[in-house]
Structure formats: C-alpha cells, structure tokens
PDB file of C-alpha atoms and ligand atoms in Angstrom:
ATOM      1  CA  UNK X   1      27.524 -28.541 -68.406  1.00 96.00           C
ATOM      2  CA  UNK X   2      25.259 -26.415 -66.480  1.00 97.00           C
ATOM      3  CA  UNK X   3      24.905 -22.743 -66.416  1.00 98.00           C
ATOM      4  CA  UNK X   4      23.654 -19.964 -65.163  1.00 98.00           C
ATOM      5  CA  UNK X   5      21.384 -16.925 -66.647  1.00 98.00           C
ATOM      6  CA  UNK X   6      20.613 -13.791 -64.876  1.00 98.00           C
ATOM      7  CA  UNK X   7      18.276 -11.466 -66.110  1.00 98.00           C
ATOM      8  CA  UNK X   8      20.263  -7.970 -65.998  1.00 98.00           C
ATOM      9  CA  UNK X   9      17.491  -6.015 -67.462  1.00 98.00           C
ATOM     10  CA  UNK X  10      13.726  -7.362 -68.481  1.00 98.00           C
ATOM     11  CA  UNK X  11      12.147  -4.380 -69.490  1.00 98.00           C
ATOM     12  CA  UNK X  12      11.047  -2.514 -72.222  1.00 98.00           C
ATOM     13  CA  UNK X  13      13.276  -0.284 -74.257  1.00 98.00           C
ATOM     14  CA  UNK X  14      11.498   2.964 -72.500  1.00 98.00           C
ATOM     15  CA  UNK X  15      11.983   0.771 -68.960  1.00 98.00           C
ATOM     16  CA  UNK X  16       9.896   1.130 -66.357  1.00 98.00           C
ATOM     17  CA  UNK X  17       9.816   3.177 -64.755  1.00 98.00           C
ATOM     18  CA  UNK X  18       8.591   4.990 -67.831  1.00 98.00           C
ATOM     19  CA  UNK X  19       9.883   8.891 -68.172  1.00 98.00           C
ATOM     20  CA  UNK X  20       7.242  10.905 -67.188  1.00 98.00           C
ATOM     21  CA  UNK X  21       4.577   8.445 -66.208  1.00 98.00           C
ATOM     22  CA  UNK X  22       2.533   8.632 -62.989  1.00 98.00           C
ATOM     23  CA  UNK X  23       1.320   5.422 -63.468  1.00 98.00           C
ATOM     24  CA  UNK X  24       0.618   2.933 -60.128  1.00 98.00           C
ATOM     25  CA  UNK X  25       3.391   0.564 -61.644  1.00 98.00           C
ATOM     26  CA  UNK X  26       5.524   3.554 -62.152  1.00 98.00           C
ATOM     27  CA  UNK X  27       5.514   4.406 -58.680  1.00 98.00           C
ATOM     28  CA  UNK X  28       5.731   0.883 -57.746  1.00 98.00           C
ATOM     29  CA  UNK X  29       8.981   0.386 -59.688  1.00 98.00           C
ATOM     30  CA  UNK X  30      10.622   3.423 -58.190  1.00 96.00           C
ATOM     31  CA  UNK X  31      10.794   1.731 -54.717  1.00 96.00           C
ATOM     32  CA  UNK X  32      13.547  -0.242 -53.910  1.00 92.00           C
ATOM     33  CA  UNK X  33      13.400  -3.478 -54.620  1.00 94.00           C
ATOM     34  CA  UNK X  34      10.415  -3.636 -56.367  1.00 98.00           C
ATOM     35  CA  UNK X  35       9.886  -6.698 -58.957  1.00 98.00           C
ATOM     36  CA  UNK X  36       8.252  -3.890 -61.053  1.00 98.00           C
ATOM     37  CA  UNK X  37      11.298  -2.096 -61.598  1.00 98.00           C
ATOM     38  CA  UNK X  38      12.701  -3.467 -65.378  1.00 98.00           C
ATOM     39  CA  UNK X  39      16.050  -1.584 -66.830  1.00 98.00           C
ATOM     40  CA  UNK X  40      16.563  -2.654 -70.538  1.00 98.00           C
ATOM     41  CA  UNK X  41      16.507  -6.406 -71.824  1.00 98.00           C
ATOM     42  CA  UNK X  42      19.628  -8.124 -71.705  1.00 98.00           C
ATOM     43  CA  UNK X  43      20.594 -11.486 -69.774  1.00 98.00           C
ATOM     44  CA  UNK X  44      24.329 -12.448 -68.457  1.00 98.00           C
ATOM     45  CA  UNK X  45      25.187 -16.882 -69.410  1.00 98.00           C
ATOM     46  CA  UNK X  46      28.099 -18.061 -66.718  1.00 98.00           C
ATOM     47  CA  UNK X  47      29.033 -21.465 -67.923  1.00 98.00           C
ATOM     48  CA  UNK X  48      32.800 -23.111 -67.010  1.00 97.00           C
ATOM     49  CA  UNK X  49      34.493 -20.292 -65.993  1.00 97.00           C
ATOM     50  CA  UNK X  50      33.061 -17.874 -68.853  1.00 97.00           C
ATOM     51  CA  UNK X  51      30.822 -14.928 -69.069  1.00 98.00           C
ATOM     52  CA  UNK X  52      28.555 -14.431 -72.640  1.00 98.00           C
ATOM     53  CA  UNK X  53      26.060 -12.129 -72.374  1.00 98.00           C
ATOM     54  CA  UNK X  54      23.251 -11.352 -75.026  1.00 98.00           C
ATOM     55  CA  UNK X  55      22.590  -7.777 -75.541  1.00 98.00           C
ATOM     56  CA  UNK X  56      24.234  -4.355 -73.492  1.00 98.00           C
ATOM     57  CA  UNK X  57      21.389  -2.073 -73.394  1.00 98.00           C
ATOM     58  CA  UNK X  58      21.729   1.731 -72.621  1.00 98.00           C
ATOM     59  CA  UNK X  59      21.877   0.447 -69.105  1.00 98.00           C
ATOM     60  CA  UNK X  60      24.544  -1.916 -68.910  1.00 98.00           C
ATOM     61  CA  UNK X  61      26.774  -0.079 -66.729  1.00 98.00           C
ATOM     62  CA  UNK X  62      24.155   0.092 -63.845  1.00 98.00           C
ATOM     63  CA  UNK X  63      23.534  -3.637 -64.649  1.00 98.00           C
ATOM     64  CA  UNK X  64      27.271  -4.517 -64.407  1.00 98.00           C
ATOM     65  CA  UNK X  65      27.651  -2.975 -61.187  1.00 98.00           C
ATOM     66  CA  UNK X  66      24.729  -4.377 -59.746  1.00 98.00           C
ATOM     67  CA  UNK X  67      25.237  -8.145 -60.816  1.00 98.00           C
ATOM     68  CA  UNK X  68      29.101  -7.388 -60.298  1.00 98.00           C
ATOM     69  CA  UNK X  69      29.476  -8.399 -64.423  1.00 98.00           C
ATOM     70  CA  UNK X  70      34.132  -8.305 -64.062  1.00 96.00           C
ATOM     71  CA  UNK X  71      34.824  -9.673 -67.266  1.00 96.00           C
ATOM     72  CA  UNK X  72      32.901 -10.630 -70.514  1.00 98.00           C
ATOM     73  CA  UNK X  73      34.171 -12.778 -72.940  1.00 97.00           C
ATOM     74  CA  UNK X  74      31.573 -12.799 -75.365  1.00 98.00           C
ATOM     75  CA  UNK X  75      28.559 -11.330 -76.695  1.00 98.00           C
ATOM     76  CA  UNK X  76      25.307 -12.441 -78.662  1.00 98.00           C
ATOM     77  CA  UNK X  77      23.026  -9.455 -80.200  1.00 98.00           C
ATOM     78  CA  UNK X  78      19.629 -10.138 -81.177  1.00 98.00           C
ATOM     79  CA  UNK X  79      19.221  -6.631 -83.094  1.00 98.00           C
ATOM     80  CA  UNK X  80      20.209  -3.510 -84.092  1.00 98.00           C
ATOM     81  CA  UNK X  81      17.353  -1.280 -81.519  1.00 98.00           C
ATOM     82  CA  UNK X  82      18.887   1.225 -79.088  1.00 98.00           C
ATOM     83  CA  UNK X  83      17.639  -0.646 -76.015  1.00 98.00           C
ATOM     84  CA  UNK X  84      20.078  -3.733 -77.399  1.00 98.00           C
ATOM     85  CA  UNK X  85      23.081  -2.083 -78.814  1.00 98.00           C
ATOM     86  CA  UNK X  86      23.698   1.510 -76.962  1.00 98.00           C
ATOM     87  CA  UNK X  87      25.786  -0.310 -73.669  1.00 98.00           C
ATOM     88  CA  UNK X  88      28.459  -1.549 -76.326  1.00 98.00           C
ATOM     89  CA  UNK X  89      30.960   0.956 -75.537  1.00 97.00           C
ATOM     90  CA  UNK X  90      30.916   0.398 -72.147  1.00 98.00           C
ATOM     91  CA  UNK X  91      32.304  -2.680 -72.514  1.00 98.00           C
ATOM     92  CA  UNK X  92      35.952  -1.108 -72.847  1.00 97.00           C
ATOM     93  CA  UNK X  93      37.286  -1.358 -69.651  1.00 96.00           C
ATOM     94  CA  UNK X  94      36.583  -5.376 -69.779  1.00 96.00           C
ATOM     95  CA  UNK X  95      38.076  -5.687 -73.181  1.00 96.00           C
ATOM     96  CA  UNK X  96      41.331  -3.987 -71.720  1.00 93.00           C
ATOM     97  CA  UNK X  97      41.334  -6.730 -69.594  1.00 87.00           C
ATOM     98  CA  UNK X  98      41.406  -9.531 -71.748  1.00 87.00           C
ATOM     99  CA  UNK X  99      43.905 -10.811 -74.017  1.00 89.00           C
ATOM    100  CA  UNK X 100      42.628 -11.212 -77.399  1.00 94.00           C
ATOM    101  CA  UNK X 101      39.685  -8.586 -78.428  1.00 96.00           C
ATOM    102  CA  UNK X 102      36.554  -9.437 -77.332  1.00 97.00           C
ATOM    103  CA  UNK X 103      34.368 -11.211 -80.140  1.00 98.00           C
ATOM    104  CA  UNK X 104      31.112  -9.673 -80.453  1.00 98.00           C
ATOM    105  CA  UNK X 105      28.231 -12.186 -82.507  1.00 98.00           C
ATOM    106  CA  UNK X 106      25.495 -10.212 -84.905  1.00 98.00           C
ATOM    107  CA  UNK X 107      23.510 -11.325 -87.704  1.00 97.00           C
ATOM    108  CA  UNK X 108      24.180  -9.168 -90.935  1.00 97.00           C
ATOM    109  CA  UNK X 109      21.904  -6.280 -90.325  1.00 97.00           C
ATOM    110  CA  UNK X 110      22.698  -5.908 -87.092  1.00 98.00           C
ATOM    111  CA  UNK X 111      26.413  -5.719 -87.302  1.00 98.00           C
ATOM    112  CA  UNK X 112      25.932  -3.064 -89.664  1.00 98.00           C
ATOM    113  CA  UNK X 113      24.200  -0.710 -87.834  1.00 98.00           C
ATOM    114  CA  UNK X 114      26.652  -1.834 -84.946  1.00 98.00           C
ATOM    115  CA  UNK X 115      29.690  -0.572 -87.447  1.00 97.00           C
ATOM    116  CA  UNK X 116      27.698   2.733 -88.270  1.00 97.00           C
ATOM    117  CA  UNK X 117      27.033   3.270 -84.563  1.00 97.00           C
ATOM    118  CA  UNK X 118      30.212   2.824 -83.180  1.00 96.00           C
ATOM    119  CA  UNK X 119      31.874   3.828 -86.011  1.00 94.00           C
ATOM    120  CA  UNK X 120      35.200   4.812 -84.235  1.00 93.00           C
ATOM    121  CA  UNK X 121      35.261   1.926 -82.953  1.00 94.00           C
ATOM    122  CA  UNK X 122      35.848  -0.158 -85.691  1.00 93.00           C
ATOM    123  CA  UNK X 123      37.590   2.175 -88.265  1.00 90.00           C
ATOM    124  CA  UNK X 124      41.069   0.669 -89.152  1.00 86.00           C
ATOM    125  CA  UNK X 125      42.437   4.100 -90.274  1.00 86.00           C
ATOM    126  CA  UNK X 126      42.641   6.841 -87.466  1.00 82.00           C
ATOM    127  CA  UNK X 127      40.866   5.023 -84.823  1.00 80.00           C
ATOM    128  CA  UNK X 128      40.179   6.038 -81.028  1.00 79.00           C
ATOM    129  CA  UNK X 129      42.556   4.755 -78.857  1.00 81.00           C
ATOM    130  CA  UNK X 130      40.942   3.687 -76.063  1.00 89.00           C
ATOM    131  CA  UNK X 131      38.194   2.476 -78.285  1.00 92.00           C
ATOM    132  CA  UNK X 132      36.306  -1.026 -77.521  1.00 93.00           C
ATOM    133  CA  UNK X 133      39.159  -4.039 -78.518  1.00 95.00           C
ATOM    134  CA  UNK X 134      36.356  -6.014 -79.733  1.00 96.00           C
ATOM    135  CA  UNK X 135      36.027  -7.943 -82.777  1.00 97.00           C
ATOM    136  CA  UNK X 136      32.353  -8.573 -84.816  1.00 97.00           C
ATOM    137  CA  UNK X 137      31.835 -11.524 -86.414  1.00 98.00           C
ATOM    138  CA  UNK X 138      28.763 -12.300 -88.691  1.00 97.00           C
ATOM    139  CA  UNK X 139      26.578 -14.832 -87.099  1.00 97.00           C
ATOM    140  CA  UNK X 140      25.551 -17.559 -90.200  1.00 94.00           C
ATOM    141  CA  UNK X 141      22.148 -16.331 -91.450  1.00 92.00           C
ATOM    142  CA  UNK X 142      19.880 -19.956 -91.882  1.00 95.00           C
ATOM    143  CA  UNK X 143      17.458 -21.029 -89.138  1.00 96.00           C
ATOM    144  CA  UNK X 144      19.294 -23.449 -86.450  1.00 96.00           C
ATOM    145  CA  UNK X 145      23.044 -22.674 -87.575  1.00 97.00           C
ATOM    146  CA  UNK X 146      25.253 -22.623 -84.357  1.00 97.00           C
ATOM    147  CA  UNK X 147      28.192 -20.800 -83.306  1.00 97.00           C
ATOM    148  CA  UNK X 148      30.341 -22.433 -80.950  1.00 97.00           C
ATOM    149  CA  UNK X 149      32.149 -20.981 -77.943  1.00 97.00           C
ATOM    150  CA  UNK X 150      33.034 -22.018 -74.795  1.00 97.00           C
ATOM    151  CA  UNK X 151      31.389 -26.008 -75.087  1.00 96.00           C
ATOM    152  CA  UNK X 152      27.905 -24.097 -75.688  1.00 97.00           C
ATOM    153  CA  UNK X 153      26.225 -24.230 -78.825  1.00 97.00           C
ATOM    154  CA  UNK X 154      24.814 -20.785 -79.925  1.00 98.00           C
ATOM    155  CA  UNK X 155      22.174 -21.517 -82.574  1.00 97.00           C
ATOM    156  CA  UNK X 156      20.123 -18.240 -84.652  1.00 97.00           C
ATOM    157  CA  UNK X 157      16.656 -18.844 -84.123  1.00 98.00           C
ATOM    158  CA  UNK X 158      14.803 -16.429 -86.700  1.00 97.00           C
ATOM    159  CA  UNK X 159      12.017 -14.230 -84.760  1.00 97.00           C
ATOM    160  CA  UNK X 160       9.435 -11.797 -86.545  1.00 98.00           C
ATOM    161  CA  UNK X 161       9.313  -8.440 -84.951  1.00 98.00           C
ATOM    162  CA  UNK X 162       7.237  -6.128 -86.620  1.00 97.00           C
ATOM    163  CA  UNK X 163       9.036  -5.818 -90.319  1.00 96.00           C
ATOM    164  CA  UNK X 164      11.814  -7.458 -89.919  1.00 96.00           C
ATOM    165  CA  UNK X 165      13.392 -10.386 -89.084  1.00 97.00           C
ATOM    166  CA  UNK X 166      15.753 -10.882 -86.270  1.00 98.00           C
ATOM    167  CA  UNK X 167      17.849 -13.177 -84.246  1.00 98.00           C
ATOM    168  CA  UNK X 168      16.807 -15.298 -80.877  1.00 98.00           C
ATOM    169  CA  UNK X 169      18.988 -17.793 -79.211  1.00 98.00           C
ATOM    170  CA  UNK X 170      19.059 -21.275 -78.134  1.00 98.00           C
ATOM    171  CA  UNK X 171      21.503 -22.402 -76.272  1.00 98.00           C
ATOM    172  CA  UNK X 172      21.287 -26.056 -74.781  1.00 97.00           C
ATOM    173  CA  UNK X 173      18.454 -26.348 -72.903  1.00 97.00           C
ATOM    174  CA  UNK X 174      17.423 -22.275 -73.083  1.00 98.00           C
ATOM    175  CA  UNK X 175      16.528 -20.055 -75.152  1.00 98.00           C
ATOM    176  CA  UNK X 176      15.982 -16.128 -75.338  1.00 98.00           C
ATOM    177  CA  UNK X 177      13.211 -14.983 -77.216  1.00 98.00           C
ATOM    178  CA  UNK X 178      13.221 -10.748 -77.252  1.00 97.00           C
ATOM    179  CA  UNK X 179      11.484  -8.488 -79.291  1.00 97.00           C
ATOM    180  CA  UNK X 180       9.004 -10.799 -80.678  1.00 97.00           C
ATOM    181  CA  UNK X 181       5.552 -10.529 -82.891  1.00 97.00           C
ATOM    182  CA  UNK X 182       5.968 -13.864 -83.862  1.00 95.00           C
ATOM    183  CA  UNK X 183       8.360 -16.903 -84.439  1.00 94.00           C
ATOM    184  CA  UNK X 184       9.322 -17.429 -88.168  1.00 91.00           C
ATOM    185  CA  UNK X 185       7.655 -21.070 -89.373  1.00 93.00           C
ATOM    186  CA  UNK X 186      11.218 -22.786 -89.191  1.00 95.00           C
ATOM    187  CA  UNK X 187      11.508 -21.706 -85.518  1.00 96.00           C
ATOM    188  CA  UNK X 188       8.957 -24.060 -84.372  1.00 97.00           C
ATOM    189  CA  UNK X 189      10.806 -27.280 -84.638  1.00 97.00           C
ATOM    190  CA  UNK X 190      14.243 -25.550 -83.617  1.00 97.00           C
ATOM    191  CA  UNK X 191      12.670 -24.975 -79.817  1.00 98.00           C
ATOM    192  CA  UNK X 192      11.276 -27.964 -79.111  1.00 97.00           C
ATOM    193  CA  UNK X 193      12.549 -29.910 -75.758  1.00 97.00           C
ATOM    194  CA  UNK X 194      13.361 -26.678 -73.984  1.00 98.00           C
ATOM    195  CA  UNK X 195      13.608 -26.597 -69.914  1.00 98.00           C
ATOM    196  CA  UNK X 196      13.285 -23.013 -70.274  1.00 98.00           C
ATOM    197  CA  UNK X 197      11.994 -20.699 -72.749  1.00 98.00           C
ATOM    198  CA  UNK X 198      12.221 -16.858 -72.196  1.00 98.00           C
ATOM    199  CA  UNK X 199      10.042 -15.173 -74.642  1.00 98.00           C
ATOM    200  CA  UNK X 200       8.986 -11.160 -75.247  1.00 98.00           C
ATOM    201  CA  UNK X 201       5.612 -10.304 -73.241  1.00 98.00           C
ATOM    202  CA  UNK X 202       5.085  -6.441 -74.026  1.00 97.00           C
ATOM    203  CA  UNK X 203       1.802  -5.603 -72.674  1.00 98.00           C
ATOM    204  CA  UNK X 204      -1.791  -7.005 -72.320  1.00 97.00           C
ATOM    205  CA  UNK X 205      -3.049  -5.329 -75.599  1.00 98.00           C
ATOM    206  CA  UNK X 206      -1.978  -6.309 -78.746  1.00 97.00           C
ATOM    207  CA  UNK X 207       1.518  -4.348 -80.522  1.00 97.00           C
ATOM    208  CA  UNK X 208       2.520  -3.986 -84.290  1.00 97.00           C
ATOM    209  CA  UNK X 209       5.935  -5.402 -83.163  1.00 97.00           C
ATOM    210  CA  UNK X 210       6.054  -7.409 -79.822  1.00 97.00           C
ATOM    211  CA  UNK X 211       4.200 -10.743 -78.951  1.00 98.00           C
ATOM    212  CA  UNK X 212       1.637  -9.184 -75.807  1.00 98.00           C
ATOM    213  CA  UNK X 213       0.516 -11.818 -72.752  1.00 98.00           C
ATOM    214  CA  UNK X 214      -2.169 -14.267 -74.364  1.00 98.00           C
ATOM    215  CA  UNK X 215       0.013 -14.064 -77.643  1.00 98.00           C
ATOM    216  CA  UNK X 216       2.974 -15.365 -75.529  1.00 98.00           C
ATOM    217  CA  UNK X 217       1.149 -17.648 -73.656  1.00 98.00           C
ATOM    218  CA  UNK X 218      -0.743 -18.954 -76.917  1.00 98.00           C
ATOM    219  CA  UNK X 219       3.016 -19.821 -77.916  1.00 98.00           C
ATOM    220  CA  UNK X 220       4.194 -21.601 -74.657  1.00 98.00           C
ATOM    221  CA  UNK X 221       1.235 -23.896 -75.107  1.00 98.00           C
ATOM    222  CA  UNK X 222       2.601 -24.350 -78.349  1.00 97.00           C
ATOM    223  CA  UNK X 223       6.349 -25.052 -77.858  1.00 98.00           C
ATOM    224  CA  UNK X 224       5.496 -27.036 -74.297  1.00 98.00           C
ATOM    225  CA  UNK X 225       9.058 -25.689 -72.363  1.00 98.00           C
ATOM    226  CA  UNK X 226       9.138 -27.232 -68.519  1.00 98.00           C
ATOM    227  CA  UNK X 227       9.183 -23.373 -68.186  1.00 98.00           C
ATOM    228  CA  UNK X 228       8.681 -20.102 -68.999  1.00 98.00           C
ATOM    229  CA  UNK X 229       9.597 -16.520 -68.387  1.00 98.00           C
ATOM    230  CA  UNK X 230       8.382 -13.454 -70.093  1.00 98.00           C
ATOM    231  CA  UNK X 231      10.684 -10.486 -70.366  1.00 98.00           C
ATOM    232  CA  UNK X 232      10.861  -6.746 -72.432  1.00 98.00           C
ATOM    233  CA  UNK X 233       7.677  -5.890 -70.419  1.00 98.00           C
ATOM    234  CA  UNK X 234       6.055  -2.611 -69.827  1.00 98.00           C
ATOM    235  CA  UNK X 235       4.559  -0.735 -67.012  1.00 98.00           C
ATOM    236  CA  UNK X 236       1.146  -2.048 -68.538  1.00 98.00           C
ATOM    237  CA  UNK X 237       2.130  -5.590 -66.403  1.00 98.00           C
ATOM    238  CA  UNK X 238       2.323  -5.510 -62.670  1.00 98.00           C
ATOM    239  CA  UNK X 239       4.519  -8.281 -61.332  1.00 98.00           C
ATOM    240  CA  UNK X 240       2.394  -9.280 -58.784  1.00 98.00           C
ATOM    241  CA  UNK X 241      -0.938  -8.793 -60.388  1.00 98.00           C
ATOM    242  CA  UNK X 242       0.123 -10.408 -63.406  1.00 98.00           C
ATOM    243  CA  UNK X 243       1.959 -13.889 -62.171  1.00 98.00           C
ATOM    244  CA  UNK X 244      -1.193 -14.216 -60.379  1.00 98.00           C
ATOM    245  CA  UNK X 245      -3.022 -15.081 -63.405  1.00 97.00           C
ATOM    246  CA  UNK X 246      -0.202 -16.800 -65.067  1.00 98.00           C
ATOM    247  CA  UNK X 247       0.258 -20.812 -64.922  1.00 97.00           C
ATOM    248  CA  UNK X 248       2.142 -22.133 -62.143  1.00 98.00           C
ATOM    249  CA  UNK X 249       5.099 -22.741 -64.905  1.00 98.00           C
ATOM    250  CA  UNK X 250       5.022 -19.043 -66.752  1.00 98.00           C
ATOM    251  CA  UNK X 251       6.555 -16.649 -64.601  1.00 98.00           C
ATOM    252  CA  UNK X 252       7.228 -13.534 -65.059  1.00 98.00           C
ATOM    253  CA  UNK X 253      11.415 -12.254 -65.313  1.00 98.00           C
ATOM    254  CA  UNK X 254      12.903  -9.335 -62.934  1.00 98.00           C
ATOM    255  CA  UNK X 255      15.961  -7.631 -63.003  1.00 98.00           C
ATOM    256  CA  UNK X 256      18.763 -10.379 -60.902  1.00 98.00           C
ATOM    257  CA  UNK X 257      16.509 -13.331 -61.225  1.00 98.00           C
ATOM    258  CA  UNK X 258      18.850 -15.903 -61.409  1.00 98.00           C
ATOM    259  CA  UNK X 259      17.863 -19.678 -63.897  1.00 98.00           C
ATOM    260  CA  UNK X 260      20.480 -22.405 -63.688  1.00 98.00           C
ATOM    261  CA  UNK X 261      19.710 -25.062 -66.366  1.00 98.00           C
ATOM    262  CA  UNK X 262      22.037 -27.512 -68.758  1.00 97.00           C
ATOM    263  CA  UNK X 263      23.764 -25.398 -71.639  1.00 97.00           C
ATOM    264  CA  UNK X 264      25.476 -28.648 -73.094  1.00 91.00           C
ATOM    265  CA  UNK X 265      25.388 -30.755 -74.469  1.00 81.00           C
ATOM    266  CA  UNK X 266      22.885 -29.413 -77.081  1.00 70.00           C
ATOM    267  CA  UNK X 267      19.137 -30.845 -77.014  1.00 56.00           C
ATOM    268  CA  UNK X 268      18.112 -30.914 -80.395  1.00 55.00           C
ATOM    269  CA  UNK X 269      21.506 -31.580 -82.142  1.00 49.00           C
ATOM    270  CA  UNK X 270      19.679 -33.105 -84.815  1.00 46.00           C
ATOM    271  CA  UNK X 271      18.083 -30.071 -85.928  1.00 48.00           C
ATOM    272  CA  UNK X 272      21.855 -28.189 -85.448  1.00 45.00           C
ATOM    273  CA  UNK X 273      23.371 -27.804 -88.521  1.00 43.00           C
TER     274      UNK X 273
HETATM  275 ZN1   ZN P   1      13.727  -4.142 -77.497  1.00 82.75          ZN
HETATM  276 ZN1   ZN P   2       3.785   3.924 -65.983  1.00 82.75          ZN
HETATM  277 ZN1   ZN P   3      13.439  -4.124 -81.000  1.00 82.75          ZN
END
C-alpha cells in the first residue's frame, strides 16, 4: 500500500522564524515561500482513504489550512513537549465530524501529561461540551511493538532525547525520528531496510537534547536508508546553504514537502512483535 507524508511543520519548537531574532535566516524565512520558513514538527500519513498524523504542534491550525488537513482519523505522539502536544484541541471540529471519537496513540508518559494538559477534555465528571471526542490509548511500551490501524503497522521505536526516553515511529518503509540525542541500542536493528528515514537535525553545534548535523549524518551512515530527511531544525541551518553540503540522498525537510513511499506491508516484520 503506498502512502503519502507531508511535512506540516519541520522546525524547531521556537520555529523559525525565531521571536525576536534578526538573524539572515530569520529574515529569509519571513518571505514567502521561503524553504527557511519551519512552523513546529509534525508530519500528516494519507494511506487508503485515511489521514494519521504524528504530532499537532501549537501550529496546527495554520498547518491544517495550508495542507487543507479535512478530517483526521488518527494520531501518533512522540512526546509530551509543547511544540508536540499544544494543537490537540484544535482537533475538535474534525472529531465532530467523525463517528466514533477520534483515537489518539501516546506512550505512558506522554498520555499523562496529555490528560493533565487537557484536562477538561478527558474528565468523565462535568466535562466541556464541545470538548475534543477523542479517545487516548496507551501505546505498548517495548522496542518494535506495533499498533495497527488502517493496514499500517505503527511500531514504538525508543529515541534518547536528553533525559528521557521517548517514542519514534516506523511505519512500513518510513520512519520519523524527532527530538533526538540519540537512538536507544535496541533501535538499531528495528530501522534497518528503510526507503526513508526522517531524523531530528537541530543545529550545526552540538545540544544536550537533539542529535545536531554530523551527529545525524554519523547515524544515516549507520542505518543506510535509500534516503534521508532532517527535520526540527533551527534558524542555525539555511536550506540552501546547508543541502549544499549534504549527500545527494540527505535532504533537508520544509514545510509541504510531500514523500510517497510503501507503508505496507511492513519491512522488518520479523523484528515486529
Ligand atoms: Zn520538539
Ligand atoms: Zn534567527
Ligand atoms: Zn522535545
């Protein structure tokens, strides 16, 4: 089955452009048009007739618009940061739409902060009435475990960022990679085979909690995809400048780039559990 991914954000959680900043990639990015322009990380899967996405950033109303995002019948989160979580509640006028509530996917810590968050959202006594209809489910916590939807395979691949660990996705022949310092050991052989790997790429220098260029390209070398994309970036990486130095198959992500690739059936069932 193939599918497609569009990238509705692939910047950092400050986005660029950055509040504030003068910068010559700031300015870039406030032109129209400009590659350099990167609203918060999140990435829209069409696949037979559905819509998952994985993440709604503070921005996924603009996003929505612009990509014309009409209905949404499931999400992935990767973690509980505002630049992944905050769009959740505009997701209500979709979930009116549909007939059953809308099933949202977290690993443990994440859907807790999700319930704290949005608490009137999900409080059984005395709740909002026009709140979300959504319903969160628990992803399965060990390394390669899949939940199904839609014919795809949705399988938690553990990622280091910073101090904890959190949740990337592979999903047939993809997988998203955000908010990365590192991949947990077990992750290795769970991303092997992969047309397309999309991985975090904060920033040229080194960061406590995000994977920076050489880091990210250290790991493509690694996990040999056919290709690459590097996302969550800051205004330190200038689209031009930067996929100029890059291998013909890393590339660098913008907001509405569009991948179409296989989503089933999965690659690596063997190492689906
Ligand atoms: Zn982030
Ligand atoms: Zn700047
Ligand atoms: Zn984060």
């Amino acid at each position: 089955m193939r599918a497609t991914l569009t990238f509705l954000g692939s910047g950092t959680s400050m986005g660029v452009p950055t509040l504030g900043c003068p910068c010559a990639v700031c300015r870039d990015a406030a032109e129209p048009g400009s590659k350099n322009r990167r609203t918060r990380p999140s990435v829209r899967l069409e696949f037979g007739g559905h819509t998952v996405l994985i993440d709604t950033g503070p921005d996924f109303h603009a996003q929505a618009l612009r990509e014309n995002v009409t209905r949404v019948d499931a999400v992935f989160y990767t973690h509980h940061h505002a630049d992944h979580i905050l769009g959740m509640d505009d997701l209500r006028p979709l979930t009116f739409k549909n007939t059953a509530d809308l099933p949202l996917y977290a690993d443990e810590a994440t859907a807790a902060v999700i319930r704290r968050v949005f608490d009137y959202t999900f409080r059984t006594v005395d709740r909002y009435p026009t709140s979300a209809r959504v319903e969160l489910h628990t992803l399965p916590q060990e390394a390669g475990a899949y939940v199904a939807v839609f014919g795809a395979h949705f399988q938690r691949i553990p990622v280091i960022h910073g101090r904890e660990i959190i949740t990337g996705y592979r999903f047939g022949s993809a997988a998203y990679i955000t908010d990365m310092s590192d991949l947990a050991p077990e992750s290795i052989a769970l991303l092997q085979g992969l047309d397309i790997l999309i991985l975090d790429a904060l920033r040229r220098e080194p960061h406590p909690s995000h994977s920076h260029l050489d880091n990210s390209i250290r790991l493509v070398e690694l996990l040999k995809p056919k290709r690459a994309y590097f996302t969550h970036m800051s205004h330190d990486l200038d689209h031009e400048a930067t996929e100029a130095i890059l291998p013909p198959h890393i590339r660098l992500a913008y907001d509405g780039l569009q991948l179409d690739f296989d989503i089933a059936p999965t690659v690596n069932s063997e190492a689906a559990r």
